[in-house]
PDB file of C-alpha atoms in Angstrom:
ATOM      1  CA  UNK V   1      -1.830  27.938 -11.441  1.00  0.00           C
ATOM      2  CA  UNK V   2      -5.324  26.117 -12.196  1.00  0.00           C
ATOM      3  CA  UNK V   3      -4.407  27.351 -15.919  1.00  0.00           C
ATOM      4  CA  UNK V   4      -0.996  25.360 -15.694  1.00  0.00           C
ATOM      5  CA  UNK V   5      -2.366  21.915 -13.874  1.00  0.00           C
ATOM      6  CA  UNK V   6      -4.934  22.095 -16.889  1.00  0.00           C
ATOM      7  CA  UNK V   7      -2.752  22.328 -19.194  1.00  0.00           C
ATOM      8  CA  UNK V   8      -0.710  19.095 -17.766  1.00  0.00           C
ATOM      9  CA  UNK V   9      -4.568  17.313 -17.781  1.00  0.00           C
ATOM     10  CA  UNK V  10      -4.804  17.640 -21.285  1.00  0.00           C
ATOM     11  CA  UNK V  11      -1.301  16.933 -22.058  1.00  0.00           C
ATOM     12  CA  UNK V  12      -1.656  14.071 -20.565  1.00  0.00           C
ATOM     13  CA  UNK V  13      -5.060  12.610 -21.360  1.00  0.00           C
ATOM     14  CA  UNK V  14      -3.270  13.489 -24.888  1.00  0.00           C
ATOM     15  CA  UNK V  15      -0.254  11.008 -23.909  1.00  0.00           C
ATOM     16  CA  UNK V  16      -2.369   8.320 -22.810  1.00  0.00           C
ATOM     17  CA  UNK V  17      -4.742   8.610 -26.370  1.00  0.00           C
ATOM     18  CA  UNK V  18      -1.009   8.615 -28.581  1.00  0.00           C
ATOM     19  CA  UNK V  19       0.516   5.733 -26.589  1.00  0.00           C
ATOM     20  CA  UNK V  20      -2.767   3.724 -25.130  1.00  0.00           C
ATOM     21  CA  UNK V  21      -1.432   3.436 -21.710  1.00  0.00           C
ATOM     22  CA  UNK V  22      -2.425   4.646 -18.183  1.00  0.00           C
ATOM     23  CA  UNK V  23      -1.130   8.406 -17.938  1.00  0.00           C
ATOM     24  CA  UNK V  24      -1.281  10.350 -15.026  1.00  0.00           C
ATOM     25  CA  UNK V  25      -1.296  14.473 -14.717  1.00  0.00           C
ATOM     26  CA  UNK V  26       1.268  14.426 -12.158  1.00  0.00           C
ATOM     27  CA  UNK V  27       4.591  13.957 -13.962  1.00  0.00           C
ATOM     28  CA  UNK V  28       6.324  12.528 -11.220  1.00  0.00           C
ATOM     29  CA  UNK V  29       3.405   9.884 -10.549  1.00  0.00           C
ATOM     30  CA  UNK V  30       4.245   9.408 -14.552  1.00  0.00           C
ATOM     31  CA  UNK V  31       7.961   8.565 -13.355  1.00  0.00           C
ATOM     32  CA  UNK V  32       6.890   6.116 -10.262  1.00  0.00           C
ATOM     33  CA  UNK V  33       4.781   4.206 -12.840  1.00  0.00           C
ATOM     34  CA  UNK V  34       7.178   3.778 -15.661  1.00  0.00           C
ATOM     35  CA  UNK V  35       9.921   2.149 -13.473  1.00  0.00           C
ATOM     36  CA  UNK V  36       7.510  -0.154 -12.132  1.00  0.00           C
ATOM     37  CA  UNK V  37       6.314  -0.863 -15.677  1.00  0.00           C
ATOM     38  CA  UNK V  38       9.461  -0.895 -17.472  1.00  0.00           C
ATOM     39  CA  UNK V  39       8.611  -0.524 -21.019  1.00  0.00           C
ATOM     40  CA  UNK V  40       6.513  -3.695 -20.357  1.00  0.00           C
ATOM     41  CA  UNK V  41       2.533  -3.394 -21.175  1.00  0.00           C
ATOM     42  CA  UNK V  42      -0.127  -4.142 -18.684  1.00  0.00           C
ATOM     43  CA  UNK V  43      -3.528  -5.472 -19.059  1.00  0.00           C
ATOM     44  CA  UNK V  44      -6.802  -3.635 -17.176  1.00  0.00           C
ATOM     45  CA  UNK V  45      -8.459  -5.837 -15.030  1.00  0.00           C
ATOM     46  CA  UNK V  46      -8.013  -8.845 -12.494  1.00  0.00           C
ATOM     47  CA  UNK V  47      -6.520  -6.003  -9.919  1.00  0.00           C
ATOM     48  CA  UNK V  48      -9.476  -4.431  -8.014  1.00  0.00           C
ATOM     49  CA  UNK V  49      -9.137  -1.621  -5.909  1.00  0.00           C
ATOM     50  CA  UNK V  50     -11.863  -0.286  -3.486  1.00  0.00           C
ATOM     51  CA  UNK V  51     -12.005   2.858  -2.154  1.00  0.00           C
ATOM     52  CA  UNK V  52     -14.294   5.895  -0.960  1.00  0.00           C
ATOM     53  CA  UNK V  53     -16.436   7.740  -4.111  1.00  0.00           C
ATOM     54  CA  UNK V  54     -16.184  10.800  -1.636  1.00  0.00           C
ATOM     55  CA  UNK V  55     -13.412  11.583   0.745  1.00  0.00           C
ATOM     56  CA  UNK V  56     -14.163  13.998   3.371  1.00  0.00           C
ATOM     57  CA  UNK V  57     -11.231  13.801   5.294  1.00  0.00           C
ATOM     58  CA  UNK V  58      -7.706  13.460   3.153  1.00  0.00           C
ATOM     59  CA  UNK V  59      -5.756  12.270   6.152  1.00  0.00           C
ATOM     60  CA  UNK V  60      -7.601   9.343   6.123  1.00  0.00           C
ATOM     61  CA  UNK V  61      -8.691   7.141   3.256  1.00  0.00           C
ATOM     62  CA  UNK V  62      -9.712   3.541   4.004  1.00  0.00           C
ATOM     63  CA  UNK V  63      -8.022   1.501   0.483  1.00  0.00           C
ATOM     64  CA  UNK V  64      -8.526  -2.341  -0.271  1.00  0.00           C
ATOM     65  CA  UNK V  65      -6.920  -3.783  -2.827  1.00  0.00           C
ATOM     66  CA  UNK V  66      -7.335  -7.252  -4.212  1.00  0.00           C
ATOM     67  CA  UNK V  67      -6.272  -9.005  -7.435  1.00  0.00           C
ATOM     68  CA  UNK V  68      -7.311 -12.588  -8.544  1.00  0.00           C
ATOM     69  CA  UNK V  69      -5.211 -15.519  -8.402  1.00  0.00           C
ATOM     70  CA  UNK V  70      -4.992 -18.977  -7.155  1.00  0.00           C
ATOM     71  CA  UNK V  71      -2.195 -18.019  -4.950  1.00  0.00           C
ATOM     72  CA  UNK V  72      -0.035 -20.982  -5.704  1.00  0.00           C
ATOM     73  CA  UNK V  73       3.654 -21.766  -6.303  1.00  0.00           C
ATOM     74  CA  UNK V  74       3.480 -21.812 -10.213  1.00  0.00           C
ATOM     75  CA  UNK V  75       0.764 -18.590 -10.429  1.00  0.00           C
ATOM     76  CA  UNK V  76       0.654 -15.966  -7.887  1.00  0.00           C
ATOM     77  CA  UNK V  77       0.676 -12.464  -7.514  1.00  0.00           C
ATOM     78  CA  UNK V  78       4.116 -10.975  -6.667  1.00  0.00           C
ATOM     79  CA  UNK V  79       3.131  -7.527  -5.959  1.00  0.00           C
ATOM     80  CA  UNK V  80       0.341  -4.745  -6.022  1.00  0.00           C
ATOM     81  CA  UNK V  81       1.801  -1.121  -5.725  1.00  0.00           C
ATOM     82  CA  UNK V  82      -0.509   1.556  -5.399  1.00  0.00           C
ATOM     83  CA  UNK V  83       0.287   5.282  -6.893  1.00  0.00           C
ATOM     84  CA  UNK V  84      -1.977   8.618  -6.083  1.00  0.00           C
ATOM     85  CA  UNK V  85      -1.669  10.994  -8.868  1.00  0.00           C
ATOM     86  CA  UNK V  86      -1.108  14.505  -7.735  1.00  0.00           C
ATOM     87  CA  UNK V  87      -0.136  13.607  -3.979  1.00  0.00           C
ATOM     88  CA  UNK V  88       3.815  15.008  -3.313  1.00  0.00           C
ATOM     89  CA  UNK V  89       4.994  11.527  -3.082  1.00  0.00           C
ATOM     90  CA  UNK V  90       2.995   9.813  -5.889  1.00  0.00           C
ATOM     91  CA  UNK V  91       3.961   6.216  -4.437  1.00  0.00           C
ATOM     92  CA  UNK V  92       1.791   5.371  -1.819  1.00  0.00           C
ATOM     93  CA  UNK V  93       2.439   1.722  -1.055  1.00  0.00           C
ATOM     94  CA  UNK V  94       3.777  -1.549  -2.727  1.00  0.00           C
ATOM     95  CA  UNK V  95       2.749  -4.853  -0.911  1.00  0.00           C
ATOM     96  CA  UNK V  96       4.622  -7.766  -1.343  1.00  0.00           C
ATOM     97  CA  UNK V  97       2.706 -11.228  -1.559  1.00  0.00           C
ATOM     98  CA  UNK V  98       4.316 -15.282  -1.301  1.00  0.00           C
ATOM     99  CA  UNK V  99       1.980 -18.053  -2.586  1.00  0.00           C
ATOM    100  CA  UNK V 100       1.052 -18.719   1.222  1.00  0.00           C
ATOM    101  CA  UNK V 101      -0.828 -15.629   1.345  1.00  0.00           C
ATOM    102  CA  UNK V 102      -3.469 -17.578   0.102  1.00  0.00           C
ATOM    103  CA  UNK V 103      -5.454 -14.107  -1.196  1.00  0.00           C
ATOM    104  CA  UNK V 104      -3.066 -11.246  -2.713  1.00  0.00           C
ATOM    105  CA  UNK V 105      -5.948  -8.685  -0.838  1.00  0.00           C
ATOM    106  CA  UNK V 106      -4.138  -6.300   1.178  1.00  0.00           C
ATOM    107  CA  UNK V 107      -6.113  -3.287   3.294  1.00  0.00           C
ATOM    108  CA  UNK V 108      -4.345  -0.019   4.449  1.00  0.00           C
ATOM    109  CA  UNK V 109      -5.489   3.526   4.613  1.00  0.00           C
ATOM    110  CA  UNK V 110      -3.733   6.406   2.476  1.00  0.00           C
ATOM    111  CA  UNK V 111      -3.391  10.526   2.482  1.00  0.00           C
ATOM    112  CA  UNK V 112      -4.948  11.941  -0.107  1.00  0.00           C
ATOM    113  CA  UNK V 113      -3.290  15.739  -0.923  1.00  0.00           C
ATOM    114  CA  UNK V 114      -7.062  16.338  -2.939  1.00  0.00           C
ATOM    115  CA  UNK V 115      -9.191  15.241  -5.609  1.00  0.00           C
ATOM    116  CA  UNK V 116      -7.457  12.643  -7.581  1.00  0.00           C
ATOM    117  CA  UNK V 117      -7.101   9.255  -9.201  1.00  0.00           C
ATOM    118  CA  UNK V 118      -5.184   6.192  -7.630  1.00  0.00           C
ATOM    119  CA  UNK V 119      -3.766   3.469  -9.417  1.00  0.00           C
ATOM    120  CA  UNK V 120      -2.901   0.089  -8.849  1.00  0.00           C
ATOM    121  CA  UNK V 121      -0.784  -2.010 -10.674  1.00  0.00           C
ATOM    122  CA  UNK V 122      -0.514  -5.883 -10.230  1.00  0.00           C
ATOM    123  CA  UNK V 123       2.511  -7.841 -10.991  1.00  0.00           C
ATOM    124  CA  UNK V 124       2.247 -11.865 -11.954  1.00  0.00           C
ATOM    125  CA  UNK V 125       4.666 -14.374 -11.030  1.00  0.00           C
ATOM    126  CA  UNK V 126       4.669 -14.569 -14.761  1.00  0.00           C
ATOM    127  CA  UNK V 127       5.734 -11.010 -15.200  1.00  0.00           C
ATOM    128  CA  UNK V 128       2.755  -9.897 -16.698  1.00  0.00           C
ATOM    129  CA  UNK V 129       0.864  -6.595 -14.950  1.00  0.00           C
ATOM    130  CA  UNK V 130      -2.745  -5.896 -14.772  1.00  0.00           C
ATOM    131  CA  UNK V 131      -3.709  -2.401 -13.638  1.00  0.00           C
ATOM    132  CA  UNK V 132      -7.045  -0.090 -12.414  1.00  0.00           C
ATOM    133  CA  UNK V 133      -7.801   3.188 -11.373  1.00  0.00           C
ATOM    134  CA  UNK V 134     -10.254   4.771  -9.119  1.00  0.00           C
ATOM    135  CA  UNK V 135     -11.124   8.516  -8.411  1.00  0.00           C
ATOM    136  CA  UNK V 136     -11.457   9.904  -4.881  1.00  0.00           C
ATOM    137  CA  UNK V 137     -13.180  13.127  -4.651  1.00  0.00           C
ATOM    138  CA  UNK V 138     -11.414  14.775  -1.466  1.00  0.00           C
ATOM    139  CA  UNK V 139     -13.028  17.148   0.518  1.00  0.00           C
ATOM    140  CA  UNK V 140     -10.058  18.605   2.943  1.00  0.00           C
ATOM    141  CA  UNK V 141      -6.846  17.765   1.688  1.00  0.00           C
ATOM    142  CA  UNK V 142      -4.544  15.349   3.540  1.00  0.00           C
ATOM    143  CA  UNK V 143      -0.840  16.676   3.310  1.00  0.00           C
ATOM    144  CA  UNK V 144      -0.611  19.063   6.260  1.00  0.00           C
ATOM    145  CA  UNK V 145       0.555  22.865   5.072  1.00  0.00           C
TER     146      UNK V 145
ATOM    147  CA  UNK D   1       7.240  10.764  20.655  1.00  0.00           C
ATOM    148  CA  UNK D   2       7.080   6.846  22.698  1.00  0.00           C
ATOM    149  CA  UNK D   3       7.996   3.605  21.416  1.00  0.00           C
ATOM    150  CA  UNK D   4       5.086   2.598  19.584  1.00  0.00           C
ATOM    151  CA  UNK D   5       3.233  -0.234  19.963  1.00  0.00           C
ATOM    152  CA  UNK D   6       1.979  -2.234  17.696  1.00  0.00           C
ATOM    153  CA  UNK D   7      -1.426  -4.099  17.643  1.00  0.00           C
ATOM    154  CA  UNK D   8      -2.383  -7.435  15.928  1.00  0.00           C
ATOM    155  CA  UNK D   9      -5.212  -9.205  15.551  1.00  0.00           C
ATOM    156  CA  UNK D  10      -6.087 -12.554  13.918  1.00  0.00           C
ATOM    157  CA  UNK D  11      -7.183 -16.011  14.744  1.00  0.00           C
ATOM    158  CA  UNK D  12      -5.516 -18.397  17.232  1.00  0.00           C
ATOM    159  CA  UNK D  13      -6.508 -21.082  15.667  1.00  0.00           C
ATOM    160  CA  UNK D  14      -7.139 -22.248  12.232  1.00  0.00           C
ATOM    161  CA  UNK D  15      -7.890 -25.783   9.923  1.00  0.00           C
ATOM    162  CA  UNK D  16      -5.459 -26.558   7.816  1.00  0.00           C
ATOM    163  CA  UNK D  17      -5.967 -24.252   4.130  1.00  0.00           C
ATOM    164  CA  UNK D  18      -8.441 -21.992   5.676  1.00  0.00           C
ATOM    165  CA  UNK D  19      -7.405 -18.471   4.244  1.00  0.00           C
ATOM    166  CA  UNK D  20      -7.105 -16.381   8.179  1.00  0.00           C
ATOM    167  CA  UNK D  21      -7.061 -12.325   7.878  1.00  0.00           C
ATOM    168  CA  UNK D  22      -4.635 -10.639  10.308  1.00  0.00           C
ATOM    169  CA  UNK D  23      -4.848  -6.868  10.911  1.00  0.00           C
ATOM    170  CA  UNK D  24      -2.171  -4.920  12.354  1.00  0.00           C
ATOM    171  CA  UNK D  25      -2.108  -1.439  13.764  1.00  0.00           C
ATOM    172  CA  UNK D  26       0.779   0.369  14.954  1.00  0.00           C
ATOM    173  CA  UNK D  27       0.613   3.847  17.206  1.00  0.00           C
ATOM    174  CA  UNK D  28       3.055   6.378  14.848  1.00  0.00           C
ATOM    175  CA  UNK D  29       2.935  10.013  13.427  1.00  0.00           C
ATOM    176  CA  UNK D  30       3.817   8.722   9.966  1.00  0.00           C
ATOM    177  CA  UNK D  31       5.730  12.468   9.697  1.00  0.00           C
ATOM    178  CA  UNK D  32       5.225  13.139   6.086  1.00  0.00           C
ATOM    179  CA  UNK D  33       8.097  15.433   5.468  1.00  0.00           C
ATOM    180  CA  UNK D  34       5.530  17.959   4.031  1.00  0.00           C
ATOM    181  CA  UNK D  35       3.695  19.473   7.195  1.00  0.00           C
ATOM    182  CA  UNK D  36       5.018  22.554   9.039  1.00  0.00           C
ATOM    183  CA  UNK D  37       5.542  23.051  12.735  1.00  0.00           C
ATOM    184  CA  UNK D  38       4.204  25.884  14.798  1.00  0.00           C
ATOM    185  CA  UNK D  39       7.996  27.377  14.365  1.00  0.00           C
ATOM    186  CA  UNK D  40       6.932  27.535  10.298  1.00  0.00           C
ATOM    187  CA  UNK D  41       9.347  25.234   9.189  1.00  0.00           C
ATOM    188  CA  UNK D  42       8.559  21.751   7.553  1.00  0.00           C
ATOM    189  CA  UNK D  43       8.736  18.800  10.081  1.00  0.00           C
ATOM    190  CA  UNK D  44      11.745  16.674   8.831  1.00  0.00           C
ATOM    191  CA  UNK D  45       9.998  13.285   7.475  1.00  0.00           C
ATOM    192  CA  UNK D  46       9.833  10.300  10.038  1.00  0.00           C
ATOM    193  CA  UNK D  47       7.562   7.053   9.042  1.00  0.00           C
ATOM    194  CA  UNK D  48       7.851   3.621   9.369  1.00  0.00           C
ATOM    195  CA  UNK D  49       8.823   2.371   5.809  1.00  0.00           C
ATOM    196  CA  UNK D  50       9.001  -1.033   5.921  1.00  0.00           C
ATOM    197  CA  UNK D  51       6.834  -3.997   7.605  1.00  0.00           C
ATOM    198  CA  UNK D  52       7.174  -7.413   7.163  1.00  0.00           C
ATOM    199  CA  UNK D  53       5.123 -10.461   8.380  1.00  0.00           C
ATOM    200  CA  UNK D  54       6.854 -13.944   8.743  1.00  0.00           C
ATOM    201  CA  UNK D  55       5.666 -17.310   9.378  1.00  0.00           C
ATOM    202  CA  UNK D  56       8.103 -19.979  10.940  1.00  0.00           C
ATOM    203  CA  UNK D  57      10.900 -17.499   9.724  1.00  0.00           C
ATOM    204  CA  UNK D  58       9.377 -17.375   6.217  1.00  0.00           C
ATOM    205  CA  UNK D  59       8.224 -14.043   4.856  1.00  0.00           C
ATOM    206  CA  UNK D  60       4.993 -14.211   3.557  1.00  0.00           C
ATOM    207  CA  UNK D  61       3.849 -10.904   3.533  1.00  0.00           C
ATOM    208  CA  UNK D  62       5.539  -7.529   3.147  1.00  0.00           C
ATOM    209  CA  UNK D  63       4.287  -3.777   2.619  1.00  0.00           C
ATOM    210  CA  UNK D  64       6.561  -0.709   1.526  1.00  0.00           C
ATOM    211  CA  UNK D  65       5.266   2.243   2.882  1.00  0.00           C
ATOM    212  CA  UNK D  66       5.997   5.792   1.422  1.00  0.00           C
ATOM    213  CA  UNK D  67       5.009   9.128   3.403  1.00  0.00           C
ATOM    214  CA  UNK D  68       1.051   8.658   1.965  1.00  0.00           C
ATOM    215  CA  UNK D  69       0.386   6.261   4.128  1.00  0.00           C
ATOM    216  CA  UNK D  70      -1.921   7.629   7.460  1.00  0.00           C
ATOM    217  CA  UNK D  71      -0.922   7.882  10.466  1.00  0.00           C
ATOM    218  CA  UNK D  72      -1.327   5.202  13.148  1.00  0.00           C
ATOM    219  CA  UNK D  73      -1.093   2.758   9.707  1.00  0.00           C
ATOM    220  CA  UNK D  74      -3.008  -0.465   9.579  1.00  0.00           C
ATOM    221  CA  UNK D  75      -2.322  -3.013   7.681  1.00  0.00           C
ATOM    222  CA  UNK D  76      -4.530  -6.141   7.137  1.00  0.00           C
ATOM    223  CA  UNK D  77      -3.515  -9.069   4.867  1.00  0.00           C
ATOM    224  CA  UNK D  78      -3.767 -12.502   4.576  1.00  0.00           C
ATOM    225  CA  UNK D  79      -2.256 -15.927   4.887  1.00  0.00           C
ATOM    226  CA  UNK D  80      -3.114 -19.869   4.349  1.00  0.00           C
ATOM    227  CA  UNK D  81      -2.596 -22.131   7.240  1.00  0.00           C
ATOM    228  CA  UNK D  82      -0.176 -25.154   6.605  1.00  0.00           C
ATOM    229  CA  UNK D  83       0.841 -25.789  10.062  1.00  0.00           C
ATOM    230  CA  UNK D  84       0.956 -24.715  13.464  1.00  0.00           C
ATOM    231  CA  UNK D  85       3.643 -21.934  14.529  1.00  0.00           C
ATOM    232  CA  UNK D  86       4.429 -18.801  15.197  1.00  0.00           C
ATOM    233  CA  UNK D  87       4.073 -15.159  13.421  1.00  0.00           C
ATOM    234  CA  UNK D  88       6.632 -12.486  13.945  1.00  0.00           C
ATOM    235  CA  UNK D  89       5.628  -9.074  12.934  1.00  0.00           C
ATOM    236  CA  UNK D  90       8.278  -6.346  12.230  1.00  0.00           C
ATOM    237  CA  UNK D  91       8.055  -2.340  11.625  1.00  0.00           C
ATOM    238  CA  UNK D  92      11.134  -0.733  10.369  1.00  0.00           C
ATOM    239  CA  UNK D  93      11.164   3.166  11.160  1.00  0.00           C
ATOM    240  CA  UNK D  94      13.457   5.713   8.850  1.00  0.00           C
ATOM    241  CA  UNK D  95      15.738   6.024  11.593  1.00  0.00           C
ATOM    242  CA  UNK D  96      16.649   1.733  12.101  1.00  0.00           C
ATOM    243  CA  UNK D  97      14.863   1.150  15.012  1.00  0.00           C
ATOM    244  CA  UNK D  98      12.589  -1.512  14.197  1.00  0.00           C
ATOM    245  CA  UNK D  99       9.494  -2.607  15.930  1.00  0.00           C
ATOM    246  CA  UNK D 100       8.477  -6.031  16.861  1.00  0.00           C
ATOM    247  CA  UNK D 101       4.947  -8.330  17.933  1.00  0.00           C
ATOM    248  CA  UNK D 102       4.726 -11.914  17.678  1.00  0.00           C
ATOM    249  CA  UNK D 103       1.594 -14.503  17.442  1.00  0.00           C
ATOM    250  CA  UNK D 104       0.660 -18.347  18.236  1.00  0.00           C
ATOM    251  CA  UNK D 105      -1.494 -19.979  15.110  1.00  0.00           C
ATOM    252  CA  UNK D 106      -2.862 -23.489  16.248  1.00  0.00           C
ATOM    253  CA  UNK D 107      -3.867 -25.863  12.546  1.00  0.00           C
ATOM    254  CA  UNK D 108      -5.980 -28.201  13.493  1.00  0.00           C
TER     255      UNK D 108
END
């Protein structure tokens, strides 16, 4: 078992070195981030995310997300979804922003399964897509059993 | 489990441009669809999936949720005053019913 989600690691730190892109472990967090990307490249930076170093309770993860943008009709920021690597349903959220949100920040809080990265992709009114990661080290998981 | 009710909280009043943060909390178990019962089988998934914050009828905010999400969920976001009017706040659950709050904003 720890053998096997190893193995995925490395294949997919692998993946990420051949193709330069954000790879996860989790296949199907792999999945949710290629249809959001589709085939199109993204950029690090301009999306921030902020959350805990240290989780001790998975259930409940405070998450803030923010990306900069002057929030107006010709340049905004259509979207932020956020995607938790080895959680059972990698998708966690994907807010929707107008230009009269005035700041494309949006605050929730998230179930972390354990010890994991999260990443957040931004999409521009432009089309183009920033992204970031953060790791959260969980202490007790978050996804009942 | 009982209707829930939602909470929001934000400013009743705001000058035109200023940037106001609402917050929004709604009581619901968020049933993941992974958790088992005392009876050892897995608790069919329940959550609220949608929610969507208008303006005047305009939507100018809107979050999908996916079983992640905590319990209880908040949601905070934020929005530029143009004019005075109302909000109206809307949770949609997986099975249609779809929970509702409303709020006054006053632009100076």
């Amino acid at each position: 078992m720890r053998a096997g989600l190893a193995r995925r690691q490395v294949f997919a730190i692998a993946v990420a070195g051949l193709f330069g892109k954000a790879a996860f472990a989790s296949p199907l967090a792999q999945a949710e981030l290629d249809k959001i990307l589709a085939g199109r490249p993204a950029k690090e930076g301009v999306v921030k995310l902020d959350l805990p170093a240290i989780a001790e309770n998975g259930l409940v993860v405070p998450l803030n997300v923010e990306a900069d943008s002057p929030m107006t009709a010709a340049s905004y920021v259509r979207s932020i979804a956020i995607i938790a690597d080895t959680n059972p349903n990698p998708l966690v959220a994907t807010f929707r922003f107008t230009p009269a949100s005035g700041r494309a920040a949006a605050s929730t809080r998230i179930r972390l399964a354990e010890t994991q990265n999260i990443i957040a992709i931004a999409e521009m009114s432009d089309g183009t897509l920033y992204t970031t990661k953060a790791e959260v080290k969980v202490t007790i998981g978050g996804c009942g059993g | 489990m009982p209707t829930p009710i939602p909470r929001v909280r934000l400013p009743a009043t705001a000058k035109k441009g200023e940037i106001i943060e609402i917050k929004t909390l709604i009581a619901h178990d968020m049933e993941n669809g992974q958790r088992k019962g005392a009876d050892g089988q897995i608790v069919p998934r329940k959550i609220i999936k949608l929610f969507e914050a208008r303006f005047n009828d305009a939507l100018v905010f809107s979050a999908d949720w996916h079983p992640s999400i905590s319990a209880n969920p908040y949601q905070s976001f934020f929005y530029r005053a143009d004019e005075s009017g109302s909000f109206a706040f809307a949770w949609t659950d997986d099975d249609g019913s779809i929970y509702k709050a409303a709020a006054k904003l006053t632009v100076a």
